Tab-separated table of C-alpha atoms in Angstrom:
chain	number	residue	atom	x	y	z
B	1	MET	CA	-82.788	-20.014	64.412
B	2	ALA	CA	-84.155	-23.340	65.751
B	3	ILE	CA	-87.237	-23.504	67.994
B	4	ASP	CA	-87.203	-25.743	70.960
B	5	GLU	CA	-88.942	-28.593	71.226
B	6	VAL	CA	-89.392	-28.567	74.639
B	7	ASP	CA	-91.026	-25.700	74.339
B	8	ILE	CA	-93.591	-27.513	71.687
B	9	GLY	CA	-94.052	-29.646	73.741
B	10	SER	CA	-95.169	-27.474	76.569
B	11	LEU	CA	-97.526	-25.624	74.738
B	12	PHE	CA	-98.529	-28.655	73.383
B	13	ARG	CA	-99.534	-30.552	77.091
B	14	ALA	CA	-100.928	-27.130	78.036
B	15	ARG	CA	-104.005	-27.263	75.272
B	16	GLY	CA	-104.892	-30.329	76.964
B	17	GLN	CA	-106.247	-33.220	74.810
B	18	GLY	CA	-109.322	-31.628	72.762
B	19	SER	CA	-111.260	-34.118	71.291
B	20	GLY	CA	-109.502	-34.180	67.591
B	21	PRO	CA	-107.050	-36.462	66.586
B	22	ALA	CA	-103.440	-35.750	67.911
B	23	TYR	CA	-101.862	-34.913	63.973
B	24	GLN	CA	-104.620	-32.508	64.077
B	25	ARG	CA	-103.754	-31.098	67.755
B	26	ILE	CA	-100.487	-30.757	66.559
B	27	LYS	CA	-101.473	-29.174	63.085
B	28	ASP	CA	-103.249	-26.782	65.477
B	29	LEU	CA	-100.692	-25.674	67.719
B	30	ILE	CA	-97.914	-24.716	64.864
B	31	SER	CA	-100.180	-22.732	62.572
B	32	GLU	CA	-101.042	-20.632	65.961
B	33	GLN	CA	-97.437	-20.084	66.836
B	34	ILE	CA	-96.562	-19.569	63.053
B	35	VAL	CA	-99.901	-17.737	62.050
B	36	SER	CA	-99.419	-15.390	65.622
B	37	GLY	CA	-95.735	-14.368	63.978
B	38	ARG	CA	-93.895	-15.826	67.296
B	39	TRP	CA	-92.534	-18.686	65.408
B	40	ARG	CA	-91.033	-16.761	62.507
B	41	GLU	CA	-89.914	-17.342	58.881
B	42	GLY	CA	-87.383	-19.683	58.642
B	43	GLU	CA	-86.668	-21.080	62.257
B	44	LEU	CA	-85.936	-25.086	61.825
B	45	LEU	CA	-88.354	-26.555	63.774
B	46	PRO	CA	-87.705	-30.240	66.105
B	47	SER	CA	-86.659	-32.812	63.884
B	48	GLU	CA	-89.513	-35.365	63.846
B	49	ASN	CA	-87.361	-37.369	66.225
B	50	GLN	CA	-87.352	-34.725	68.804
B	51	LEU	CA	-90.918	-34.587	68.544
B	52	VAL	CA	-91.599	-37.201	68.919
B	53	SER	CA	-89.584	-37.480	72.168
B	54	ALA	CA	-91.567	-33.561	73.017
B	55	LEU	CA	-94.587	-34.856	72.222
B	56	GLY	CA	-95.237	-38.526	73.110
B	57	LEU	CA	-96.714	-39.347	70.108
B	58	SER	CA	-95.884	-41.979	67.378
B	59	ARG	CA	-93.776	-40.845	64.619
B	60	MET	CA	-96.347	-41.644	61.997
B	61	THR	CA	-98.800	-38.691	63.823
B	62	VAL	CA	-96.177	-36.283	63.581
B	63	ASN	CA	-94.846	-37.380	60.491
B	64	ARG	CA	-98.458	-36.902	59.261
B	65	ALA	CA	-99.112	-33.308	60.719
B	66	LEU	CA	-95.686	-32.097	59.214
B	67	ARG	CA	-96.491	-33.375	56.095
B	68	GLU	CA	-100.414	-31.640	56.169
B	69	LEU	CA	-98.326	-28.573	57.136
B	70	SER	CA	-96.315	-28.835	54.439
B	71	THR	CA	-99.143	-29.445	51.640
B	72	ASP	CA	-100.630	-26.273	53.345
B	73	GLY	CA	-97.907	-24.332	52.779
B	74	LEU	CA	-96.985	-23.164	56.332
B	75	VAL	CA	-93.627	-24.945	56.645
B	76	VAL	CA	-90.889	-26.354	54.014
B	77	ARG	CA	-89.796	-29.881	54.151
B	78	ILE	CA	-85.872	-29.893	53.230
B	79	ILE	CA	-84.222	-33.738	52.423
B	80	GLY	CA	-80.855	-34.048	54.826
B	81	VAL	CA	-81.775	-30.480	56.194
B	82	GLY	CA	-84.848	-30.409	57.874
B	83	THR	CA	-88.491	-28.475	58.379
B	84	PHE	CA	-88.559	-24.719	58.109
B	85	VAL	CA	-90.856	-22.320	58.818
B	86	ALA	CA	-92.027	-21.302	55.346
B	87	GLU	CA	-91.421	-17.792	54.021
B	88	ARG	CA	-94.833	-16.209	52.592
B	89	LYS	CA	-95.258	-17.424	48.848
B	90	VAL	CA	-93.023	-15.930	46.505
B	91	SER	CA	-95.084	-13.440	43.257
B	92	SER	CA	-93.855	-13.684	39.795
B	93	ALA	CA	-95.481	-12.089	37.347
B	94	LEU	CA	-98.147	-14.060	35.126
B	95	PHE	CA	-97.509	-11.661	31.919
B	96	GLU	CA	-94.223	-10.506	31.489
B	97	VAL	CA	-91.209	-12.651	30.674
B	98	ARG	CA	-88.678	-11.632	34.096
B	99	ASN	CA	-85.658	-12.580	35.007
B	100	ILE	CA	-85.599	-14.548	38.395
B	101	ALA	CA	-82.406	-13.073	39.184
B	102	ASP	CA	-84.025	-9.886	39.295
B	103	GLU	CA	-87.154	-11.087	40.857
B	104	ILE	CA	-84.961	-12.233	44.234
B	105	GLU	CA	-83.081	-8.944	44.143
B	106	ARG	CA	-86.073	-6.794	43.827
B	107	ARG	CA	-87.108	-8.248	47.081
B	108	GLY	CA	-84.522	-8.049	48.818
B	109	HIS	CA	-83.080	-11.756	48.936
B	110	ARG	CA	-79.965	-13.355	47.442
B	111	HIS	CA	-79.811	-15.982	44.119
B	112	ARG	CA	-77.871	-17.847	43.541
B	113	ALA	CA	-77.675	-20.954	40.743
B	114	GLU	CA	-76.222	-24.287	40.255
B	115	VAL	CA	-75.944	-25.936	36.956
B	116	ILE	CA	-76.841	-29.207	36.920
B	117	SER	CA	-75.943	-29.850	33.252
B	118	LEU	CA	-75.336	-27.477	29.945
B	119	CYS	CA	-74.439	-29.400	26.589
B	120	GLU	CA	-75.215	-29.443	23.078
B	121	GLN	CA	-77.661	-32.464	21.465
B	122	SER	CA	-79.883	-33.737	19.351
B	123	ALA	CA	-83.191	-32.120	18.963
B	124	ASP	CA	-85.840	-35.428	19.404
B	125	SER	CA	-89.548	-34.842	17.736
B	126	VAL	CA	-90.723	-32.910	21.311
B	127	THR	CA	-87.968	-30.092	21.456
B	128	ALA	CA	-87.457	-30.285	17.819
B	129	GLN	CA	-92.006	-29.742	17.705
B	130	GLU	CA	-91.584	-27.073	20.402
B	131	LEU	CA	-88.048	-24.683	18.759
B	132	GLU	CA	-89.956	-24.863	15.585
B	133	LEU	CA	-87.188	-27.124	14.149
B	134	PRO	CA	-86.045	-29.824	12.037
B	135	GLU	CA	-85.982	-33.753	14.045
B	136	ASP	CA	-82.373	-33.915	15.258
B	137	SER	CA	-81.443	-30.445	14.822
B	138	PRO	CA	-78.599	-29.596	17.288
B	139	VAL	CA	-79.655	-28.027	20.604
B	140	PHE	CA	-78.260	-26.707	23.014
B	141	HIS	CA	-79.378	-27.948	26.646
B	142	SER	CA	-79.717	-26.569	29.916
B	143	ARG	CA	-80.362	-27.279	33.761
B	144	LEU	CA	-80.391	-24.534	36.277
B	145	VAL	CA	-81.311	-24.892	40.153
B	146	HIS	CA	-82.511	-20.789	40.690
B	147	PHE	CA	-81.941	-20.629	44.954
B	148	GLU	CA	-83.667	-18.045	47.027
B	149	ASN	CA	-81.599	-17.236	49.985
B	150	ASP	CA	-80.013	-21.146	50.202
B	151	LEU	CA	-84.038	-22.461	49.218
B	152	ALA	CA	-84.484	-23.718	45.840
B	153	ILE	CA	-87.486	-22.002	44.164
B	154	GLN	CA	-87.064	-23.313	40.559
B	155	LEU	CA	-85.668	-26.037	37.903
B	156	GLU	CA	-84.918	-24.521	35.112
B	157	ASP	CA	-84.997	-26.741	32.009
B	158	ARG	CA	-84.236	-25.086	28.776
B	159	PHE	CA	-82.965	-25.456	25.209
B	160	VAL	CA	-81.774	-22.957	22.664
B	161	ASN	CA	-81.741	-22.920	19.503
B	162	PRO	CA	-77.919	-22.796	18.685
B	163	GLU	CA	-78.823	-19.442	15.005
B	164	PHE	CA	-79.354	-17.221	18.088
B	165	ALA	CA	-76.784	-17.696	20.587
B	166	PRO	CA	-73.881	-19.278	19.202
B	167	ARG	CA	-71.818	-19.126	22.175
B	168	TYR	CA	-74.566	-20.013	24.640
B	169	LEU	CA	-72.425	-23.229	26.300
B	170	ASP	CA	-69.524	-20.994	26.668
B	171	GLN	CA	-71.077	-19.682	28.780
B	172	ASP	CA	-71.233	-19.138	33.267
B	173	PHE	CA	-74.640	-19.361	34.156
B	174	THR	CA	-73.158	-19.247	38.098
B	175	ALA	CA	-72.954	-15.766	36.996
B	176	THR	CA	-75.357	-14.683	34.893
B	177	THR	CA	-78.785	-16.519	33.646
B	178	PRO	CA	-79.945	-18.269	30.982
B	179	ASN	CA	-82.502	-14.904	30.421
B	180	THR	CA	-79.746	-12.205	31.086
B	181	TYR	CA	-78.274	-13.754	27.882
B	182	LEU	CA	-80.204	-14.526	25.638
B	183	VAL	CA	-82.528	-11.138	25.243
B	184	SER	CA	-78.330	-9.577	25.553
B	185	VAL	CA	-78.048	-11.145	22.198
B	186	ALA	CA	-81.469	-12.095	21.492
B	187	PRO	CA	-83.890	-8.763	22.060
B	188	LEU	CA	-87.328	-10.623	23.111
B	189	GLY	CA	-90.299	-10.101	20.614
B	190	ARG	CA	-92.544	-11.644	22.299
B	191	GLY	CA	-92.606	-14.767	24.753
B	192	GLU	CA	-95.679	-17.142	25.781
B	193	HIS	CA	-96.162	-19.035	28.333
B	194	VAL	CA	-98.508	-22.653	30.019
B	195	VAL	CA	-99.462	-23.045	33.912
B	196	GLU	CA	-100.298	-26.601	34.760
B	197	ALA	CA	-99.856	-28.153	38.589
B	198	VAL	CA	-97.540	-31.274	38.185
B	199	LEU	CA	-95.992	-33.841	40.804
B	200	PRO	CA	-92.617	-33.989	40.456
B	201	THR	CA	-90.376	-36.717	39.576
B	202	ALA	CA	-88.031	-38.352	41.862
B	203	ASP	CA	-85.144	-36.799	40.575
B	204	GLU	CA	-86.859	-33.049	40.485
B	205	CYS	CA	-87.547	-33.595	44.060
B	206	GLY	CA	-83.733	-34.547	44.707
B	207	LEU	CA	-82.855	-31.059	43.170
B	208	LEU	CA	-84.844	-29.292	44.789
B	209	GLY	CA	-85.671	-30.781	48.222
B	210	LEU	CA	-89.186	-31.554	47.850
B	211	ILE	CA	-90.944	-34.755	49.135
B	212	GLU	CA	-92.671	-37.029	46.283
B	213	SER	CA	-96.237	-36.038	47.232
B	214	GLU	CA	-95.397	-32.085	47.327
B	215	PRO	CA	-97.119	-30.397	43.974
B	216	CYS	CA	-94.861	-27.907	42.236
B	217	LEU	CA	-96.436	-25.210	39.532
B	218	LEU	CA	-94.683	-25.428	36.386
B	219	ILE	CA	-94.131	-23.178	33.657
B	220	ARG	CA	-93.750	-23.703	30.081
B	221	ARG	CA	-92.131	-20.431	28.560
B	222	ARG	CA	-91.160	-19.692	24.871
B	223	THR	CA	-89.600	-16.674	23.322
B	224	TRP	CA	-89.362	-15.529	20.082
B	225	SER	CA	-86.464	-12.637	18.718
B	226	GLU	CA	-87.753	-11.228	14.754
B	227	ASP	CA	-90.421	-13.473	14.174
B	228	ARG	CA	-88.210	-16.681	15.759
B	229	LEU	CA	-88.337	-19.171	18.148
B	230	VAL	CA	-84.608	-18.757	20.206
B	231	SER	CA	-85.785	-20.922	23.409
B	232	SER	CA	-88.190	-23.380	24.827
B	233	ALA	CA	-87.854	-23.659	28.554
B	234	ARG	CA	-89.758	-26.091	31.140
B	235	LEU	CA	-89.590	-24.160	34.637
B	236	LEU	CA	-91.045	-26.199	37.533
B	237	HIS	CA	-91.041	-24.551	41.178
B	238	PRO	CA	-92.576	-25.882	44.597
B	239	GLY	CA	-96.267	-25.628	44.657
B	240	SER	CA	-95.615	-24.118	48.781
B	241	ARG	CA	-93.064	-21.680	47.785
B	242	TYR	CA	-94.513	-19.822	44.969
B	243	ARG	CA	-97.105	-18.347	43.147
B	244	LEU	CA	-97.996	-16.377	40.479
B	245	ALA	CA	-99.705	-12.848	39.525
B	246	GLY	CA	-100.901	-11.153	37.028
B	247	THR	CA	-103.931	-8.571	36.156
B	248	PHE	CA	-105.624	-7.330	33.522
B	249	ASP	CA	-107.568	-4.535	31.703
B	250	ALA	CA	-111.553	-5.211	30.682
B	251	GLN	CA	-111.537	-4.010	27.412
B	252	THR	CA	-115.312	-4.208	25.461
B	253	GLN	CA	-115.844	-6.506	22.253
């Protein structure tokens, strides 16, 4: 459902001029409608052009308001598609290695994946170190974008030791995930997560439908089977659409 720009214009004028800058008044208006539940998750906001016309403000003012609302996680801006009321951030377990398709389906949503590339290549020095292999060893490399209800939430960039999954390149990763397949052929022994905040590259922005200034959450994941490294993955998530959560027990030293 799309939100009516005429309705926004009426609400904006009814609030009066106030004392704050115009971009902040736009932010306050949109935030209030979202927080109150009047505008629901996934609803399409008017375009910048429509808002400029309805509010009688400059494009720069409207753009700043939408940009800051996106940074605050209240709206999601998808290049070439539009600006939507954001869904509440989805959560992933920090202390477990989980399959993203299962997580999405447990939330009652639909998962799909697009395969960007799937090939064999020689390990450079960084990849060789990550997989504990000699440099120039053959490795399998896959890049996928995972979607939740058609919203991109993860760019998966994975390197795999062919010894553990010799038929990796034969798999249809639109029908199953690399995680599911690898667990089936090389049962998980242990996993490692390293988490950091990063800014995406221009290529990553294009694949995830982000503006270049949007911060992302990067999880570097390595998995072992029988005490040998099976894969090393770089999992990139838009910061406005994803979060990590975990619990732990305090133990006496």
